Coordinates of C-alpha atoms in Angstrom, one line a residue:
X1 CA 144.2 79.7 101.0
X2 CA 141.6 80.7 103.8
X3 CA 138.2 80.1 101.7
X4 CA 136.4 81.8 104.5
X5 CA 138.5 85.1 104.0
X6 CA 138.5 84.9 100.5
X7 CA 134.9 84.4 100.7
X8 CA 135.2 87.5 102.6
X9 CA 137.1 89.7 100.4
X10 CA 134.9 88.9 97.5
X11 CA 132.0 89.9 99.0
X12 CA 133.5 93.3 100.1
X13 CA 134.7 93.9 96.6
X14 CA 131.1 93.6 95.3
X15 CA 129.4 95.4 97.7
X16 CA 131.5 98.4 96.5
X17 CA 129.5 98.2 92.9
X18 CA 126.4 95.9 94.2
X19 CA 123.7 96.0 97.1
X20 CA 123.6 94.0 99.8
X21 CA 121.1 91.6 99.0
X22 CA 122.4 91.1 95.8
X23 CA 125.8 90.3 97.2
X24 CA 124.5 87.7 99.8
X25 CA 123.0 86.2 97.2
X26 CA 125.8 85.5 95.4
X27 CA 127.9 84.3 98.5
X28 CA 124.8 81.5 98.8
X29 CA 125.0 80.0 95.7
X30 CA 129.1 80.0 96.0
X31 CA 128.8 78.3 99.6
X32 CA 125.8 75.6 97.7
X33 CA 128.7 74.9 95.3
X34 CA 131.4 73.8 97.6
X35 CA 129.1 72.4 99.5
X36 CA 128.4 70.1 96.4
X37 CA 131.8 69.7 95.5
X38 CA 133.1 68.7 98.8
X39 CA 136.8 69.6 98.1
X40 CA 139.1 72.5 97.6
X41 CA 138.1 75.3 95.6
X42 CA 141.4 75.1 93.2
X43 CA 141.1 71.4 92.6
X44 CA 137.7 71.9 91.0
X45 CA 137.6 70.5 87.3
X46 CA 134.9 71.1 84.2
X47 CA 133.0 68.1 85.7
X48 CA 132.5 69.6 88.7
X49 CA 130.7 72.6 87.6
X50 CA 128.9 70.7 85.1
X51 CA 127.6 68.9 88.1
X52 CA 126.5 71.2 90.1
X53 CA 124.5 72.4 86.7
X54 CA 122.5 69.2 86.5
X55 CA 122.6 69.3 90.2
X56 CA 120.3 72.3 90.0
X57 CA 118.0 71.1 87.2
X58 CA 117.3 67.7 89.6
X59 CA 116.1 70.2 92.5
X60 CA 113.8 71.5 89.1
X61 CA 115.2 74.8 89.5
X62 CA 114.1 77.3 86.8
X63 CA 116.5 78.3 84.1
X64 CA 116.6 81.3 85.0
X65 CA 117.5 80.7 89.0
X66 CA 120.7 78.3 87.7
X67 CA 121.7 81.0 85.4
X68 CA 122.2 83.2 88.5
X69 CA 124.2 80.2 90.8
X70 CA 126.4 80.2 87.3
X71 CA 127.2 84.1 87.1
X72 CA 127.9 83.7 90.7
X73 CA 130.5 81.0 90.5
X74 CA 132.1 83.2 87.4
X75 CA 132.2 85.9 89.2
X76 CA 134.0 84.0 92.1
X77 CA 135.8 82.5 90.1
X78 CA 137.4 86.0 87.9
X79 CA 138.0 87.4 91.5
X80 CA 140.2 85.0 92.5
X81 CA 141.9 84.7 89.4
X82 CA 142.5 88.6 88.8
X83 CA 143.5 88.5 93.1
X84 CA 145.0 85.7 94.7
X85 CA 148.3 84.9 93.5
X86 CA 148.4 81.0 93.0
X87 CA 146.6 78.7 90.6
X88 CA 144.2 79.7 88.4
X89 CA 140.6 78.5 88.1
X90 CA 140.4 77.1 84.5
X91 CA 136.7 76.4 83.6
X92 CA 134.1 77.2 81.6
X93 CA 130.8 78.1 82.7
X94 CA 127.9 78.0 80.1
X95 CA 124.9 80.1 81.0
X96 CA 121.5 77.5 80.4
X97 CA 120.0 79.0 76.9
X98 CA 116.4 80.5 77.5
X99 CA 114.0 81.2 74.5
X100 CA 113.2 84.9 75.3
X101 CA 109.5 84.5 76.2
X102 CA 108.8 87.4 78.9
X103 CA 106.3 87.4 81.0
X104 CA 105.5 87.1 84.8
X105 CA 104.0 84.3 86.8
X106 CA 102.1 84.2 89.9
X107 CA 101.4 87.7 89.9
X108 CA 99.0 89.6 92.3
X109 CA 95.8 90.8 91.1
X110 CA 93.8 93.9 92.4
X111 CA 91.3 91.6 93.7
X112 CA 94.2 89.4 95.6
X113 CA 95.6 92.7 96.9
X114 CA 92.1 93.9 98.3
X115 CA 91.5 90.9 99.8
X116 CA 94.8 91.0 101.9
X117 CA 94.0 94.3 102.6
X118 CA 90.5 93.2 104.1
X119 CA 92.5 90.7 106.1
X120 CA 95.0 93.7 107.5
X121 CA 91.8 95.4 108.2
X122 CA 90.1 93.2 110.5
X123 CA 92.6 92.8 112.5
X124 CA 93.0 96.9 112.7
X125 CA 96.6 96.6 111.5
X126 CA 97.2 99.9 110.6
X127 CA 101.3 99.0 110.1
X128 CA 100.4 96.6 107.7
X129 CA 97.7 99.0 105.7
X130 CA 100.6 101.4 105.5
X131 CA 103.2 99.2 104.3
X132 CA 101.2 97.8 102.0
X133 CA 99.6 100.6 100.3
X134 CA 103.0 102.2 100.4
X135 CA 104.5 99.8 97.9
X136 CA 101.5 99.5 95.7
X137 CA 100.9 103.2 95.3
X138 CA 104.3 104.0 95.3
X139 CA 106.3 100.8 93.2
X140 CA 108.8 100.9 95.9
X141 CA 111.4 98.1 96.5
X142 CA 111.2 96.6 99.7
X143 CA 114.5 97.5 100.5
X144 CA 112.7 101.3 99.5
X145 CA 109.9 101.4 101.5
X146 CA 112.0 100.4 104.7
X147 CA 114.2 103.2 104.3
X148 CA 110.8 105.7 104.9
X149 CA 111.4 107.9 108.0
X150 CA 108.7 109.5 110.1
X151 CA 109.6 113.0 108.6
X152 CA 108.4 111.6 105.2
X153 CA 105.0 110.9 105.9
X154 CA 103.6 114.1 104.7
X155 CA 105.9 114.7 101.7
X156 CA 104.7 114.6 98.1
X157 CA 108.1 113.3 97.1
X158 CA 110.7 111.3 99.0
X159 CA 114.3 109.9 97.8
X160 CA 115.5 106.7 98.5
X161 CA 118.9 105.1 97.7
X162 CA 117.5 102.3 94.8
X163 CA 118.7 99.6 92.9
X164 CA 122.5 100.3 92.7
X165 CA 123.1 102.6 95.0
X166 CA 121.2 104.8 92.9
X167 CA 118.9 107.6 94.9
X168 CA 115.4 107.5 93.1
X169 CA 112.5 109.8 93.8
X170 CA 109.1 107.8 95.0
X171 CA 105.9 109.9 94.1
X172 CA 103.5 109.9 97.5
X173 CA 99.6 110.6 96.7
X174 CA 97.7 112.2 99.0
X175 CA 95.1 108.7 100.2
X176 CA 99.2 107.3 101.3
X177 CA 99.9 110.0 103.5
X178 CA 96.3 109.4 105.0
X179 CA 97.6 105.7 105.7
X180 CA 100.9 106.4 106.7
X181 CA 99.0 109.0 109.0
X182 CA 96.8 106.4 110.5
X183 CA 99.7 104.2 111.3
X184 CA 101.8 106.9 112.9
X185 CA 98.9 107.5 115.4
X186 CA 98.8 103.9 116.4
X187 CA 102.5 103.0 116.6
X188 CA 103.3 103.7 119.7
X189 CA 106.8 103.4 119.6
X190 CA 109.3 106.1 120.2
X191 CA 113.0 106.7 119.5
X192 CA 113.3 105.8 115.9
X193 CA 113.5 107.7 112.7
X194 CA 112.1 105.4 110.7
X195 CA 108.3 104.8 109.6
X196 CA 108.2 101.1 110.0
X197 CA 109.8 99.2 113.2
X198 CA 109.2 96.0 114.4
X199 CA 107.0 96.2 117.3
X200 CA 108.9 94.5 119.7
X201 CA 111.8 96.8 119.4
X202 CA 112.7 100.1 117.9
X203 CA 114.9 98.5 115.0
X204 CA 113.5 99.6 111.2
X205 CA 112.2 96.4 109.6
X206 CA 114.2 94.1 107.3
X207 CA 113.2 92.4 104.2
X208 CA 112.6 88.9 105.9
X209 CA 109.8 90.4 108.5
X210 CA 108.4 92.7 105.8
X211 CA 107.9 89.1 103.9
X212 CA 106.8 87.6 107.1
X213 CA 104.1 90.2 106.9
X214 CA 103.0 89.7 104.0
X215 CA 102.9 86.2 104.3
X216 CA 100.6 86.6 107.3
X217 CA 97.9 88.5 105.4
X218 CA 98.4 86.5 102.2
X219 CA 97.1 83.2 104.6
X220 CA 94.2 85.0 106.3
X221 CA 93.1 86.4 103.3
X222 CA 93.3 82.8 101.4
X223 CA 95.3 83.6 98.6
X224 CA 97.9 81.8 96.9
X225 CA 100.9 81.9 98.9
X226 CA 103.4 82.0 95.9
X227 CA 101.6 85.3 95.1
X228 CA 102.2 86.6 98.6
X229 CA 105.5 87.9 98.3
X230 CA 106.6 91.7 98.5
X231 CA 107.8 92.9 95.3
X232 CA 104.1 91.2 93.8
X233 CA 103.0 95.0 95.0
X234 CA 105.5 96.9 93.0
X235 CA 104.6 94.4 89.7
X236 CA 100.8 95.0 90.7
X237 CA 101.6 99.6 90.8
X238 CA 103.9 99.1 86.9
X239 CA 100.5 96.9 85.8
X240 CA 98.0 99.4 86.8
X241 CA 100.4 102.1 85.2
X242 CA 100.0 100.2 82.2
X243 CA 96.1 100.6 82.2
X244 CA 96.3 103.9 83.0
X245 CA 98.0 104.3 79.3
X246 CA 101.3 105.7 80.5
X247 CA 104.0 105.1 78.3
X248 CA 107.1 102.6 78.7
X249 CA 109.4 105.4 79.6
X250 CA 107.1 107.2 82.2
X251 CA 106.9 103.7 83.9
X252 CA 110.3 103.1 83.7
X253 CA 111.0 106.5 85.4
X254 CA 108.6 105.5 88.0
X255 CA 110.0 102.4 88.6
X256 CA 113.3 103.5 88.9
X257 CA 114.3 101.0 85.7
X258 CA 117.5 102.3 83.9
X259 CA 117.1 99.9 81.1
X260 CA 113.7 99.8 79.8
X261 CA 114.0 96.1 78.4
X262 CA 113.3 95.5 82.2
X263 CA 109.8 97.9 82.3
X264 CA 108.5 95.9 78.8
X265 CA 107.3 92.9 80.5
X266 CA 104.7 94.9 81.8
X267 CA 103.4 95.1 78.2
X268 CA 102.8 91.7 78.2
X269 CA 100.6 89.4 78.8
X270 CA 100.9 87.0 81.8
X271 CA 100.5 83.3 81.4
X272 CA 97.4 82.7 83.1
X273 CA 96.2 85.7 80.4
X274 CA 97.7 83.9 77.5
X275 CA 96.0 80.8 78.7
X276 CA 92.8 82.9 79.0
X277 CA 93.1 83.6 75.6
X278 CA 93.9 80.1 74.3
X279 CA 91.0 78.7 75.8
X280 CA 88.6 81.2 74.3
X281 CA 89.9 80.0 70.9
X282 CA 87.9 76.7 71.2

């Protein structure tokens, strides 16, 4: 068996039901477990996978990130079963048990986000004032808000293909349009469709240089670089939701969640709150 082109065939199979991001991601932690294994995929034994589990909790992984390697390998693992016609992969694959305490870490305050937006500011980045503000006012994905086209600038309400491959509505207020406006003004750069391009060619940004981006402003503007990550925008638009006293459902509609389990976490409190609260108990 060629494990490149089974590899291969896997990965086409999922992205028929799963997105592309997802997708990769699962090929990387398939790839980090033959790499620990060193040998062929069907010789592979309980041990092995049990390995590679304590493997993951030595690099101090989170729980939750070694749960994902695991449904990974499962997955892998079922496809070839159900598909290639030879031995079967016979193991079992616990999932690492989790007390259900939800609640999100390193999250970007209004006052972190203001301050990156200073930093965009002096430097007159009206790109990066735009992307911004677009997935803070809007909630979008990153994989969203890269799929804007000039055309959409001025619309109250633009779909996107979601989470899925689901097409989703994103609600554009009025001060957005102003800043996709700005931006438009300054770009510059013709003979592309969409909003945001890199600005040394006319190819739509990916999810690596929106990162980059942020990354940038997250340094100038001294903040905590684990808080300087993309989505941080979308969790900071479903926690300002929250104080606005819209309800779980009308969040999740915004957000595009189809199980609302997902939108609750923005209900609670976040750890450095919890702490907060601990402290003042003294």
């Amino acid at each position: 068996m060629d494990l490149d082109n089974t590899i291969n065939s896997f990965k086409n199979e999922a992205l028929k039901k799963k997105s592309e991001n997802t997708v990769q991601a699962y090929v990387t932690d398939i790839e980090q477990f033959i790499e620990h294994i060193r040998k062929d995929i069907f010789d592979i034994s309980q041990a092995d996978v049990d390995s590679f589990k304590k493997h993951c909790f030595d690099k101090k992984l989170k729980p939750k990130t070694i749960n994902r390697k695991l449904v990974s390998l499962r997955r892998f693992f079922n496809y070839i079963n159900k598909n290639i016609d030879t031995n079967k992969i016979c193991v079992d694959i616990d999932m690492v048990k989790i007390q259900r305490q939800e609640y999100l870490e390193e999250i970007l305050e209004k006052t972190d986000f203001e301050r990156i937006i200073r930093a965009a500011q002096q430097k007159k980045d009206t790109k990066a004032i735009a992307l911004f503000y677009g997935m803070y006012l809007t909630g979008a994905r990153v994989s969203e808000i890269i799929q804007l086209k000039i055309d959409d600038a001025d619309n109250d309400i633009v779909s996107v293909k979601g989470k899925g491959q689901k097409y989703r509505d994103l609600f554009v207020p009025d001060s957005l349009k102003e800043y996709f406006n700005d931006y438009l003004q300054d770009r510059g750069i013709e003979g592309s469709e969409f909003m945001f391009v890199n600005s040394n060619n006319r190819e739509p940004m990916t999810r690596r240089s929106v990162d980059r981006l942020v990354k940038k402003y997250g340094r100038l503007a001294r903040i905590k670089l684990s808080k300087a990550h993309a989505h941080n925008f979308r969790h900071l638009y479903a926690f300002s939701l929250v104080e606005r006293g819209l309800t779980l459902d009308e969040i999740a509609d915004l957000l595009g969640h189809t199980d609302i389990n997902t939108t609750r976490i923005y209900s609670r409190k976040t750890k450095k709150q919890l702490l907060r609260i601990i402290k003042n108990l003294e």
